[in-house]
Amino acid sequence: MNESPRASDPLSAIFGPDWQQAAHAGLSEQASQELSRALEWSLPRYAREPAIADGEGWAEHAAGVVTVLAGLQVDGHTRMAALLAYAVDDHEINPHHSNKDAVTVQFGAEVARLVHGYRALIRLGQVTRDASDASAGSGAQAEMLRKMLLAMAADLRIVLMRLASRLQTLRWHAQRKVPLPEALGRETLELYAPLANRLGIWQIKWEMEDLAFRFLEPARYKEIAGLLEEKRVEREAFIADAIARVRQALENAGISAEVTGRPKHIYSIWNKMRNRRLDFADLYDLRALRIIVDDIRTCYTVLGLVHHLWTPVPNEFDDYISRPKPNGYRSLHTVVYDHDGRPFEVQIRTREMHQFAEFGMAAHWRYKEAGAKGGQVSADSEYDRKLSWIRQLLAWKADVQVDDQLGQTALNSLSDNIYVLTPQARVIELPPGATPVDFAYQVHTDLGHRCRGARVDGVMVPLNTRLVTGQTVEIIAAKSGGPSRDWLNPQLGYLASQRSRAKVRAWFNAIDIQERIAQGQAMLEKELQRLGKTATNLELLAQQLGFACTEDLYVALAKDEFSLRQVAAAFEAPPEDAAPDLSALTRDSRPESAVHAGKSGVLVVGVDSLLTQLAKCCRPAPPDLISGFVTRGRGVSIHRCDCKSFRELAKREPERVIDVAWGDTRDAVYPVDIVVLANDRHGLLRDISEVFARQRINVIGVNTQSRQAIARMVFTAEVGNGDHLARALAGIREVPGVLEADRR
């Protein structure tokens, strides 16, 4: 188990009359009888536990957990589960076969479910603590583990049991003056106290923080405790006098109210001193009053009385009643000067607001939750919103009945994502329905590519197995290799994450490019052999043709975007040192396709009527940012500024770069490449073609491939401008089966 308690006291002393009174507090007669029956059933099992003098026994630990839960006024089944969880061995429980499960047979399915869930959380804590990198986890990992704890708990009461267990461990070490392992202290401050804070369980949160801080930073703890003790008599005298003055003023006004001093916690004092860089003497809220009244109107009346008794501190008044905090917390906070000019805080709230705050309904973690180094920690807004709703189910009060079905629905909504562990206990967040392949890609792209098998909780499973929260996943990977195209088939269920799908597609796109490079290279070498130019420098040839490198030329040839006739024409071009005849480079244009008519609609700065051509490597179109590159014998090649080929050319020969701009493009259309990925089906090409027809877009080239039920289509379409292209892409994405549609 988690903190390994061992017997040290006789059972009669542990479960004596004082414990019985505390454990049964607030329960109905029937619930009290069921708890007594659970104790009867557990005692013989606890009696078999060996007595060890220097450790906490299972019986003592269970008794303490039940006491903590009773203080939160949880239901009888939760108290029974906490009592039983340490009394049974693993071989006595079987969550998958209720007829073989001892707890289910004796106490019913609900109690058994709580016991099983609680023991699962204990095992999770042990795994993460024993892992090599768990203690060095980042704030993000701690946040992920908190989410995982909540997602694993099918019932929120299981989380309360886990928090109560950790608090009991801390109490035992403090009472017996036994050193607390540092790992437990760190885990308490980084994981369990913030989790209690998230759920708004103040009693557990504050006590956990103070006890863990006492063991982790004993010198600082004693220093602050000493400073508090030095001022205790003075502080208590002041609080007593202030309470008397307020009560007298309230009595004179005919107002019924409860006036108390507000307790201070050593860890919160140290955290505030550290985060705000304040000295102990600068903390004005070490002395504070809390006034609890019947209704909201009286809150403001009392505020006026307080401001009449003492002078308010400017800019230190917060009205959280009219403007509640995002988590629902409501109260009036004001700071006033005493007669010696020293500030102190006063909180005014109704009884309902006080119960809301004390019993988990107003945990102000959004601005006070501090990580291991004192920084602020917050989770994503959707997750926060769900937690805010769940906190409303934590009104553990005698006069409130929690709807179990509502609680289950809330927890199901919280558990949208799943949380699994690596063998090193790092928490990985995955989308619903994720598989071991998704897990592998989430850990590292290369691990995903090489994934060949998986073990889940030590058992080999198929790669399309659906993972569930709390499992430990180990990937079996090949030394080299790539993914399977089957993984992209949605019917086979290998991938649930769009991110993973994108990585698999990127792998195969790279493979396709390599195949096209080989195909284009063979085509070019054959053409050069026909021309008798096999000794040609291919790099220079590619640059002369307007490509950044030979690979770009090979791909253009393989995709029929550049013809072999143009390669042959390059050898007929005038020598490089011949003076270009600008008049010979000009040509008339017709108001039609920029490719067919040679009208690019581009103005070359400083030169009139210079021949321009749109580069086929990036196919620019208005309103793309463009730049020009002066080729050898073929005028100015127009590229998009973000074109990889252009950047390579500009880097190699910056003197050839020339400024260009779009001119009158109203009567021209421009070819652009549109890449579509879709689930292959009958009629897919027809449906996409209908989109182009509706948009009055002329398609001048189509290249389609289909592998493993995934179709990849490249359309070369003539568009007038960016808006025209955007409308076309939007229409294509609405076609059934289309996964992606983007301009290349």
XYZ file of C-alpha atoms in Angstrom:
744
model
C 0.000 0.000 0.000
C 0.908 3.641 -0.127
C 2.391 4.668 3.201
C 2.820 1.098 4.546
C 1.196 1.477 7.987
C 1.884 -1.343 10.446
C 0.187 -2.227 13.682
C 1.342 -0.525 16.844
C -1.717 -0.264 19.134
C -4.303 -2.827 20.305
C -7.477 -2.803 18.247
C -9.566 -2.044 21.305
C -7.713 1.233 21.765
C -7.786 2.106 18.055
C -11.517 1.475 17.588
C -12.550 2.559 21.090
C -15.536 4.665 22.187
C -13.962 7.974 21.071
C -13.398 6.611 17.587
C -16.879 5.110 17.472
C -18.441 8.453 18.335
C -16.417 10.328 15.711
C -16.842 7.695 12.972
C -20.638 7.451 13.368
C -21.221 11.215 13.628
C -24.009 12.437 11.359
C -25.034 8.985 10.076
C -28.564 7.624 10.057
C -29.329 4.607 12.218
C -29.199 2.255 9.226
C -25.908 3.684 7.956
C -24.457 3.470 11.460
C -25.411 -0.203 11.675
C -23.780 -0.934 8.308
C -20.573 0.771 9.450
C -20.578 -1.340 12.622
C -21.018 -4.497 10.518
C -18.058 -3.466 8.341
C -15.964 -2.982 11.483
C -16.985 -6.414 12.776
C -15.988 -8.005 9.477
C -12.644 -6.127 9.407
C -11.460 -6.692 12.984
C -10.391 -10.365 12.571
C -8.358 -9.405 9.502
C -6.671 -6.500 11.287
C -5.976 -8.792 14.260
C -3.819 -11.008 12.021
C -1.538 -8.078 11.293
C 1.895 -8.398 12.982
C 2.640 -5.761 15.618
C 5.596 -3.532 14.745
C 6.476 -0.739 17.141
C 8.012 1.820 14.773
C 5.330 2.116 12.098
C 1.683 2.950 11.588
C -0.516 -0.136 11.424
C -3.146 -0.747 8.767
C -5.857 -0.679 11.420
C -4.622 2.614 12.869
C -4.369 4.125 9.394
C -7.872 3.003 8.401
C -9.312 4.353 11.661
C -7.683 7.731 11.024
C -8.944 7.883 7.427
C -12.511 7.184 8.574
C -12.203 9.947 11.171
C -11.065 12.466 8.547
C -13.919 11.478 6.218
C -16.423 11.747 9.063
C -15.193 15.288 9.636
C -16.153 16.022 6.024
C -19.574 14.483 6.724
C -19.364 12.007 3.860
C -21.896 9.211 3.533
C -21.724 5.872 5.331
C -20.659 3.853 2.287
C -17.525 5.961 1.899
C -16.593 5.434 5.550
C -17.212 1.690 5.166
C -15.008 1.528 2.069
C -12.151 3.316 3.859
C -12.426 0.831 6.739
C -12.526 -2.204 4.462
C -9.876 -1.183 1.923
C -6.959 -2.034 4.232
C -8.612 -5.124 5.712
C -8.734 -7.171 2.491
C -5.873 -8.691 0.530
C -5.542 -8.600 -3.240
C -6.552 -12.250 -3.565
C -9.859 -11.546 -1.771
C -11.103 -8.964 -4.255
C -11.977 -9.401 -7.919
C -13.562 -6.359 -9.556
C -14.332 -8.302 -12.747
C -16.246 -11.169 -11.074
C -18.568 -9.899 -8.359
C -19.546 -13.411 -7.285
C -15.911 -14.031 -6.317
C -15.318 -10.657 -4.692
C -15.486 -10.763 -0.900
C -16.433 -7.104 -0.451
C -19.178 -7.255 -3.086
C -20.687 -10.379 -1.569
C -20.694 -8.957 1.966
C -21.437 -5.250 1.442
C -22.777 -4.722 -2.073
C -21.558 -3.370 -5.396
C -21.328 0.315 -4.420
C -19.009 -0.225 -1.461
C -16.926 -2.672 -3.516
C -16.588 -0.130 -6.320
C -15.273 2.445 -3.853
C -12.788 -0.076 -2.409
C -11.493 -1.097 -5.837
C -11.133 2.489 -7.043
C -9.370 3.523 -3.844
C -6.865 0.677 -4.059
C -6.218 1.547 -7.728
C -5.293 5.124 -6.729
C -2.963 3.764 -4.044
C -1.222 1.556 -6.625
C -0.911 4.542 -8.972
C 0.751 6.576 -6.217
C 3.195 3.770 -5.523
C 4.113 3.428 -9.222
C 4.741 7.143 -9.690
C 6.750 7.420 -6.482
C 8.945 4.410 -7.303
C 9.658 5.584 -10.869
C 13.089 6.983 -11.601
C 11.940 10.333 -12.960
C 8.754 10.861 -10.973
C 10.336 13.015 -8.270
C 11.826 15.310 -10.911
C 8.523 15.874 -12.642
C 7.691 19.305 -13.996
C 4.701 21.413 -12.988
C 2.978 20.220 -16.167
C 3.479 16.610 -15.116
C 2.073 17.292 -11.638
C -0.966 18.915 -13.240
C -1.335 15.919 -15.575
C -1.161 13.525 -12.633
C -3.884 15.484 -10.799
C -6.093 15.132 -13.868
C -5.266 11.444 -14.021
C -6.271 10.926 -10.392
C -9.641 12.538 -11.034
C -10.150 10.653 -14.300
C -9.345 7.312 -12.650
C -11.876 7.868 -9.882
C -15.228 6.603 -11.142
C -16.677 8.321 -8.063
C -15.403 11.560 -6.570
C -15.636 10.008 -3.093
C -12.650 7.845 -4.052
C -10.530 10.977 -4.428
C -11.700 12.169 -1.011
C -10.636 8.824 0.469
C -7.206 9.193 -1.115
C -6.778 12.712 0.257
C -7.906 11.588 3.710
C -5.363 8.742 3.586
C -2.500 11.120 2.877
C -3.629 13.511 5.633
C -3.754 10.636 8.135
C -0.190 9.639 7.186
C 1.003 13.193 7.801
C -0.839 13.359 11.142
C 0.678 10.078 12.316
C 4.225 11.190 11.519
C 3.626 14.506 13.296
C 2.062 12.945 16.393
C 4.731 10.238 16.745
C 7.558 12.613 15.734
C 8.692 10.107 13.101
C 10.554 11.726 10.147
C 8.465 11.916 6.970
C 10.172 10.649 3.772
C 11.012 13.647 1.610
C 9.304 12.066 -1.409
C 5.995 11.966 0.480
C 6.363 15.589 1.571
C 7.125 16.816 -1.940
C 4.313 14.750 -3.406
C 1.912 16.206 -0.849
C 2.759 19.817 -1.721
C 2.976 19.245 -5.483
C 0.077 16.856 -6.005
C -2.341 16.226 -3.148
C -2.607 19.673 -1.534
C -3.235 21.377 -4.920
C -5.773 18.647 -5.721
C -7.586 19.322 -2.440
C -7.380 23.015 -3.300
C -8.889 22.357 -6.723
C -11.786 20.568 -5.085
C -12.096 23.280 -2.445
C -11.646 21.001 0.563
C -10.106 23.605 2.830
C -9.713 21.570 5.997
C -7.576 18.983 4.226
C -5.678 21.478 2.090
C -4.413 23.707 4.903
C -3.504 20.872 7.236
C -1.673 18.973 4.485
C 0.368 22.027 3.557
C 1.332 22.885 7.132
C 2.319 19.320 8.044
C 4.304 18.697 4.846
C 6.050 22.067 5.196
C 6.901 21.226 8.818
C 8.858 18.157 7.674
C 10.385 19.582 4.481
C 11.492 22.952 5.882
C 11.757 22.468 9.648
C 13.955 25.545 10.203
C 11.634 27.908 8.323
C 8.603 26.318 9.952
C 10.015 26.875 13.445
C 11.068 30.422 12.534
C 7.559 31.434 11.446
C 5.965 29.520 14.322
C 8.285 31.377 16.703
C 7.366 34.741 15.196
C 3.687 33.891 15.537
C 4.198 32.770 19.136
C 6.014 35.997 20.020
C 3.003 37.989 18.893
C 0.391 35.450 20.037
C -0.525 37.099 23.329
C -0.669 40.536 21.737
C -2.600 39.196 18.739
C -5.089 37.287 20.876
C -5.647 40.329 23.086
C -6.249 42.492 20.036
C -8.637 39.951 18.467
C -10.561 39.609 21.745
C -10.895 43.396 22.033
C -11.891 43.767 18.361
C -14.487 40.992 18.682
C -15.959 42.669 21.771
C -16.184 46.030 19.984
C -17.841 44.500 16.916
C -20.303 42.493 18.988
C -21.279 45.595 20.956
C -21.822 47.565 17.740
C -23.871 44.711 16.245
C -25.958 44.406 19.400
C -26.650 48.144 19.367
C -27.784 47.816 15.751
C -29.944 44.772 16.531
C -27.937 42.469 14.247
C -27.418 38.789 15.023
C -23.986 37.625 13.909
C -21.132 35.232 14.670
C -17.771 36.991 15.144
C -14.512 35.030 15.290
C -10.827 35.442 14.608
C -9.642 33.919 11.347
C -6.947 31.230 11.721
C -3.600 31.644 9.980
C -1.581 28.797 8.521
C 2.186 28.718 8.596
C 2.620 27.462 5.035
C 0.372 30.182 3.621
C 2.299 32.822 5.595
C 5.617 31.534 4.250
C 4.235 31.288 0.711
C 3.001 34.893 0.831
C 6.320 36.127 2.229
C 8.193 34.269 -0.507
C 5.975 35.147 -3.469
C 5.473 38.816 -2.567
C 8.937 39.294 -1.023
C 7.445 40.597 2.229
C 8.803 40.576 5.735
C 6.769 38.985 8.496
C 5.976 42.417 9.952
C 4.515 43.547 6.588
C 1.734 40.928 6.530
C -1.406 42.822 7.445
C -3.704 39.802 7.509
C -1.983 38.004 10.386
C -4.735 39.568 12.464
C -8.165 39.053 10.938
C -11.825 38.913 11.879
C -14.596 36.932 10.234
C -18.193 38.066 10.682
C -20.993 35.685 9.645
C -24.525 37.072 9.307
C -27.954 35.893 8.107
C -28.412 37.589 4.731
C -26.683 39.628 2.044
C -28.270 42.947 2.999
C -26.878 42.583 6.512
C -23.381 42.018 5.058
C -23.322 45.573 3.710
C -24.827 46.957 6.928
C -22.051 45.309 8.931
C -19.473 46.662 6.465
C -20.664 50.171 7.280
C -20.375 49.469 11.004
C -16.808 48.156 10.590
C -15.781 51.217 8.588
C -17.321 53.377 11.299
C -15.352 51.612 14.037
C -12.012 51.696 12.176
C -10.561 53.688 9.288
C -10.556 51.680 6.019
C -7.294 51.262 4.075
C -7.656 52.823 0.581
C -7.862 50.361 -2.355
C -8.082 47.364 -0.011
C -11.805 46.617 -0.304
C -13.069 43.688 -2.408
C -16.758 43.044 -3.012
C -16.912 39.377 -3.971
C -20.665 39.307 -3.363
C -21.686 41.543 -6.247
C -18.712 40.343 -8.309
C -18.002 36.717 -7.276
C -14.682 35.163 -8.113
C -14.643 32.861 -11.163
C -14.904 29.841 -8.868
C -18.086 31.151 -7.215
C -16.520 32.405 -3.962
C -18.508 35.226 -2.355
C -17.632 37.445 0.606
C -16.770 41.035 1.517
C -13.086 41.656 2.245
C -11.900 44.915 3.746
C -8.708 46.081 5.435
C -8.884 48.699 8.186
C -6.416 50.478 10.500
C -6.535 49.841 14.232
C -6.042 52.720 16.696
C -2.267 52.271 16.471
C -2.328 52.628 12.683
C -1.693 48.938 11.974
C -3.833 47.264 9.292
C -5.888 44.121 9.790
C -8.407 42.271 7.634
C -12.143 41.753 8.112
C -14.222 39.233 6.135
C -18.013 39.492 6.092
C -20.232 36.757 4.629
C -23.509 34.923 5.111
C -23.717 31.470 6.669
C -24.433 29.996 3.250
C -21.330 31.669 1.803
C -19.273 30.419 4.736
C -20.435 26.826 4.237
C -19.721 27.210 0.530
C -16.154 28.284 1.275
C -15.414 25.838 4.092
C -16.825 22.707 2.488
C -15.232 22.853 -0.911
C -17.478 25.155 -2.825
C -15.039 28.031 -3.248
C -11.453 26.839 -3.554
C -9.642 29.935 -4.854
C -6.965 27.939 -6.652
C -7.064 30.156 -9.716
C -4.924 32.795 -8.032
C -3.432 31.075 -4.981
C -2.438 27.596 -6.091
C 1.332 27.538 -5.774
C 3.615 24.957 -7.248
C 6.786 23.522 -5.802
C 8.615 26.806 -6.388
C 5.804 29.126 -5.416
C 4.681 30.005 -8.926
C 1.073 30.121 -9.976
C -0.368 27.056 -11.664
C -3.538 26.942 -13.682
C -5.151 24.393 -15.917
C -6.897 24.875 -19.248
C -10.249 26.671 -19.116
C -12.395 23.726 -20.251
C -10.938 21.513 -17.560
C -11.397 24.300 -14.993
C -15.035 24.734 -15.987
C -15.757 21.052 -15.438
C -14.027 21.106 -12.065
C -16.060 24.162 -11.077
C -19.227 22.188 -11.746
C -17.973 19.165 -9.815
C -17.091 21.360 -6.826
C -20.796 22.096 -6.524
C -21.349 18.422 -5.704
C -19.037 18.668 -2.697
C -21.460 20.298 -0.274
C -20.902 17.603 2.350
C -23.580 18.947 4.683
C -26.289 17.094 6.536
C -29.097 19.064 4.897
C -27.939 18.505 1.307
C -28.488 15.263 -0.608
C -26.053 14.761 -3.490
C -27.619 13.255 -6.595
C -25.433 10.234 -7.435
C -26.488 10.257 -11.076
C -25.595 13.950 -11.407
C -22.218 13.292 -9.812
C -21.515 10.436 -12.180
C -22.471 12.574 -15.187
C -20.142 15.346 -14.033
C -17.241 12.952 -13.607
C -17.875 11.382 -16.998
C -17.686 14.826 -18.569
C -14.401 15.439 -16.756
C -12.937 12.211 -18.099
C -13.060 13.111 -21.813
C -9.346 12.508 -22.249
C -7.451 9.522 -20.933
C -4.213 9.511 -18.937
C -1.731 6.655 -19.153
C 1.784 6.115 -17.821
C 5.103 5.391 -19.461
C 7.243 2.695 -17.808
C 9.074 5.619 -16.137
C 5.727 6.880 -14.707
C 5.489 9.957 -16.913
C 1.824 10.801 -17.483
C 0.722 11.038 -21.118
C -2.586 12.689 -22.013
C -4.408 11.161 -24.996
C -7.757 11.726 -26.735
C -10.693 9.353 -26.132
C -10.284 6.018 -27.902
C -6.495 6.362 -28.163
C -4.411 3.268 -28.942
C -0.803 2.235 -28.226
C 0.150 3.730 -31.609
C -1.263 7.117 -30.541
C 0.677 6.755 -27.293
C 3.919 6.056 -29.176
C 3.523 9.126 -31.401
C 2.693 11.284 -28.371
C 5.916 10.213 -26.656
C 8.106 10.755 -29.755
C 7.497 10.799 -33.496
C 10.347 8.394 -34.201
C 9.009 5.946 -31.601
C 5.646 6.043 -33.369
C 7.220 5.295 -36.749
C 9.107 2.308 -35.323
C 6.214 0.969 -33.205
C 5.668 -2.754 -33.805
C 3.952 -3.944 -30.618
C 2.823 -2.893 -27.147
C 2.485 -4.155 -23.605
C -0.297 -2.717 -21.462
C 0.175 -3.391 -17.755
C 2.720 -6.028 -18.730
C 0.452 -7.899 -21.179
C 0.949 -7.956 -24.966
C -2.033 -6.362 -26.765
C -2.955 -5.596 -30.407
C -1.925 -2.151 -31.607
C -5.544 -1.088 -32.112
C -6.463 -1.769 -28.463
C -8.349 1.103 -26.817
C -6.421 2.410 -23.807
C -8.045 3.443 -20.526
C -6.893 5.831 -17.816
C -4.349 4.483 -15.352
C -2.719 1.885 -17.569
C 1.049 1.614 -18.017
C 2.022 1.312 -21.677
C 5.337 0.013 -23.001
C 6.106 0.216 -26.732
C 8.048 -2.492 -28.554
C 9.890 -0.770 -31.406
C 12.027 -1.899 -34.328
C 15.513 -0.463 -34.731
C 14.448 1.178 -37.977
C 11.512 1.325 -40.324
C 8.329 3.263 -40.747
C 4.593 3.146 -40.134
C 2.053 0.958 -41.878
C -0.417 2.435 -44.326
C -3.077 0.392 -42.536
C -2.788 2.854 -39.670
C -4.478 5.517 -41.829
C -7.518 3.338 -42.452
C -10.161 4.606 -39.985
C -12.065 1.325 -40.179
C -9.114 -0.571 -38.682
C -8.985 1.756 -35.661
C -5.232 2.120 -35.214
C -5.249 5.891 -34.683
C -7.655 8.158 -32.791
C -5.474 11.280 -32.705
C -5.426 13.701 -35.638
C -1.902 14.627 -34.585
C -0.772 11.021 -35.012
C -2.513 10.763 -38.396
C -0.699 13.873 -39.587
C 2.661 12.378 -38.610
C 1.918 9.150 -40.476
C 0.822 11.087 -43.565
C 3.967 13.207 -43.403
C 6.057 10.021 -43.426
C 4.366 8.678 -46.555
C 4.439 12.087 -48.249
C 8.206 12.071 -47.766
C 8.368 8.547 -49.229
C 6.287 9.690 -52.224
C 8.647 12.599 -52.806
C 11.641 10.254 -52.824
C 9.890 8.048 -55.362
C 9.135 11.061 -57.546
C 12.742 12.226 -57.282
C 13.935 8.831 -58.534
C 11.350 8.862 -61.334
C 12.216 12.410 -62.421
C 15.946 11.699 -62.293
C 15.501 8.713 -64.611
C 13.429 10.848 -67.007
C 16.039 13.626 -67.070
C 18.984 11.276 -67.539
C 17.187 9.584 -70.449
C 16.467 12.959 -72.079
C 20.072 14.148 -71.637
C 21.270 10.893 -73.176
C 18.999 11.525 -76.193
C 20.382 15.056 -76.510
C 23.959 13.897 -76.110
C 24.392 16.105 -73.024
C 25.212 13.514 -70.370
C 28.182 15.578 -69.143
C 25.907 18.501 -68.165
C 26.261 19.931 -64.648
C 22.793 19.112 -63.302
C 22.915 21.679 -60.478
C 23.599 24.500 -62.932
C 20.935 23.174 -65.268
C 18.337 23.195 -62.468
C 19.252 26.776 -61.540
C 19.054 27.868 -65.184
C 15.554 26.395 -65.357
C 14.510 28.292 -62.225
C 14.796 25.564 -59.586
C 16.699 25.793 -56.327
C 18.175 22.307 -56.635
C 18.090 19.203 -58.806
C 15.565 17.470 -56.521
C 12.978 20.192 -57.215
C 13.534 19.725 -60.947
C 13.160 15.944 -60.648
C 9.859 16.286 -58.763
C 8.485 18.798 -61.285
C 9.355 16.435 -64.156
C 7.798 13.407 -62.431
C 4.581 15.317 -61.743
C 4.379 16.654 -65.330
C 4.658 20.200 -64.022
C 7.737 20.752 -66.168
C 8.205 19.162 -69.590
C 11.282 17.581 -71.123
C 10.812 19.916 -74.109
C 11.652 22.825 -71.792
C 14.824 21.016 -70.765
C 15.799 20.621 -74.406
C 15.013 24.301 -75.054
C 17.434 25.312 -72.295
C 20.352 24.066 -74.395
C 19.239 26.314 -77.259
C 19.248 29.476 -75.099
C 21.767 32.298 -75.908
C 25.126 32.245 -74.123
C 25.207 33.699 -70.621
C 27.540 36.557 -71.612
C 25.346 37.710 -74.513
C 23.586 41.012 -73.876
C 19.856 40.401 -73.418
C 17.598 42.083 -75.964
C 14.766 43.351 -73.794
C 12.532 44.069 -76.776
C 12.832 40.456 -77.866
C 11.677 39.312 -74.467
C 8.415 41.261 -74.546
C 5.213 39.720 -75.799
C 1.590 40.707 -76.076
C -0.862 39.347 -73.540
C -4.488 38.378 -73.719
C -6.895 38.735 -70.796
C -6.937 35.011 -69.990
C -4.784 32.480 -68.157
C -1.524 33.867 -66.898
C 0.162 30.656 -68.007
C -1.394 30.308 -71.448
C -1.065 33.977 -72.418
C 2.104 34.831 -70.520
C 0.303 37.651 -68.706
C 1.362 37.409 -65.106
C 0.000 40.773 -64.038
C 3.359 41.452 -62.374
C 5.176 44.775 -62.550
C 8.968 44.650 -62.390
C 10.173 47.683 -60.477
C 12.381 49.889 -62.646
C 11.890 47.944 -65.908
C 9.019 48.266 -68.350
C 7.551 45.344 -70.313
C 10.040 42.755 -69.126
C 9.033 39.151 -69.722
C 7.876 37.497 -66.500
C 6.844 33.942 -65.826
C 5.183 32.403 -62.784
C 7.408 29.831 -61.122
C 5.917 26.342 -61.155
C 7.603 25.369 -57.913
C 5.297 27.590 -55.844
C 2.690 28.907 -58.351
C 2.136 32.445 -56.972
C -1.244 34.136 -57.279
C -2.639 37.432 -55.971
C -2.407 38.546 -53.213
C 0.678 36.424 -52.358
C 3.815 38.295 -51.378
C 6.112 37.850 -54.359
C 9.666 38.461 -55.462
C 11.476 38.091 -58.775
C 14.590 36.211 -59.877
C 16.316 37.068 -63.156
C 16.956 33.827 -65.016
C 19.453 33.233 -67.821
C 17.590 33.812 -71.062
C 14.052 33.325 -69.704
C 13.243 36.685 -68.209
C 12.141 37.110 -64.596
C 10.797 34.127 -62.696
C 8.131 35.155 -60.146
C 8.131 33.258 -56.839
C 6.214 33.490 -53.592
C 8.427 35.047 -50.954
C 8.091 31.943 -48.788
C 9.087 29.614 -51.632
C 11.877 27.257 -50.626
C 13.353 27.223 -54.130
C 13.416 31.018 -54.264
C 15.148 31.267 -50.882
C 17.841 28.888 -52.078
C 18.321 30.833 -55.326
C 18.404 34.186 -53.514
C 20.947 32.868 -51.047
C 23.149 31.562 -53.838
C 22.869 34.576 -56.204
C 21.361 37.561 -54.365
C 22.306 39.952 -57.170
C 19.675 38.349 -59.413
C 16.797 39.110 -57.011
C 14.559 41.901 -58.239
C 11.604 43.716 -56.684
C 8.228 42.953 -58.259
C 4.604 43.715 -57.415
C 1.175 42.704 -58.631
C -0.212 45.064 -61.225
C -3.644 44.919 -62.853
C -4.789 41.337 -62.229
C -8.515 41.780 -62.818
C -8.592 39.964 -66.172
C -6.152 37.162 -65.334
C -6.436 33.808 -63.625
C -3.548 32.009 -62.002
C -2.779 28.303 -61.668
C -2.447 27.018 -58.126
C -1.993 23.489 -56.822
C -4.622 22.209 -54.411
C -3.803 19.031 -52.490
C -6.741 16.959 -51.225
C -6.534 13.950 -48.892
C -9.723 11.920 -48.545
C -11.101 8.502 -47.750
C -11.307 6.888 -51.178
C -14.818 6.096 -52.353
C -16.897 5.852 -55.487
C -17.810 9.275 -56.856
C -15.222 11.222 -54.842
C -13.569 12.841 -57.888
C -16.993 13.740 -59.314
C -18.076 15.456 -56.065
C -14.887 17.519 -55.854
C -15.165 18.438 -59.546
C -18.680 19.726 -58.884
C -17.240 22.115 -56.294
C -14.865 23.545 -58.895
C -17.748 23.813 -61.364
C -19.939 25.700 -58.872
C -17.084 28.108 -58.169
C -16.490 28.521 -61.950
C -12.907 27.391 -61.572
C -11.110 25.833 -64.526
C -9.068 22.752 -63.643
C -6.099 22.332 -65.990
C -4.459 19.352 -64.339
C -5.329 16.444 -62.043
C -3.017 13.904 -60.444
C -4.620 11.252 -58.213
C -3.256 8.340 -56.239
C -5.010 5.915 -53.899
C -3.260 3.740 -51.354
C -4.786 1.810 -48.477
C -8.186 3.473 -49.018
C -6.663 7.002 -48.762
C -6.836 9.119 -51.927
C -4.315 11.887 -52.559
C -5.358 14.295 -55.305
C -3.470 17.265 -56.698
C -5.611 19.672 -58.737
C -4.010 22.473 -60.738
C -6.801 25.047 -60.844
C -6.968 28.585 -62.236
C -8.141 31.143 -59.679
C -8.399 34.907 -59.780
C -7.242 35.779 -56.265
C -6.903 34.576 -52.679
C -10.627 34.943 -51.908
C -11.485 32.807 -54.925
C -9.069 30.137 -53.676
C -10.396 30.289 -50.090
C -13.977 29.711 -51.285
C -12.836 26.724 -53.330
C -10.974 25.169 -50.383
C -13.954 25.694 -48.075
C -16.237 23.964 -50.565
C -13.887 21.004 -50.990
C -13.557 20.507 -47.213
C -17.332 20.091 -46.998
C -17.302 17.145 -49.400
C -17.995 13.891 -47.476
C -14.830 11.904 -46.841
C -12.387 14.781 -47.361
C -9.760 14.815 -44.583
C -7.598 17.737 -45.700
C -7.679 20.337 -48.472
C -4.934 22.938 -48.744
C -2.947 24.878 -51.244
C 0.499 23.456 -51.835
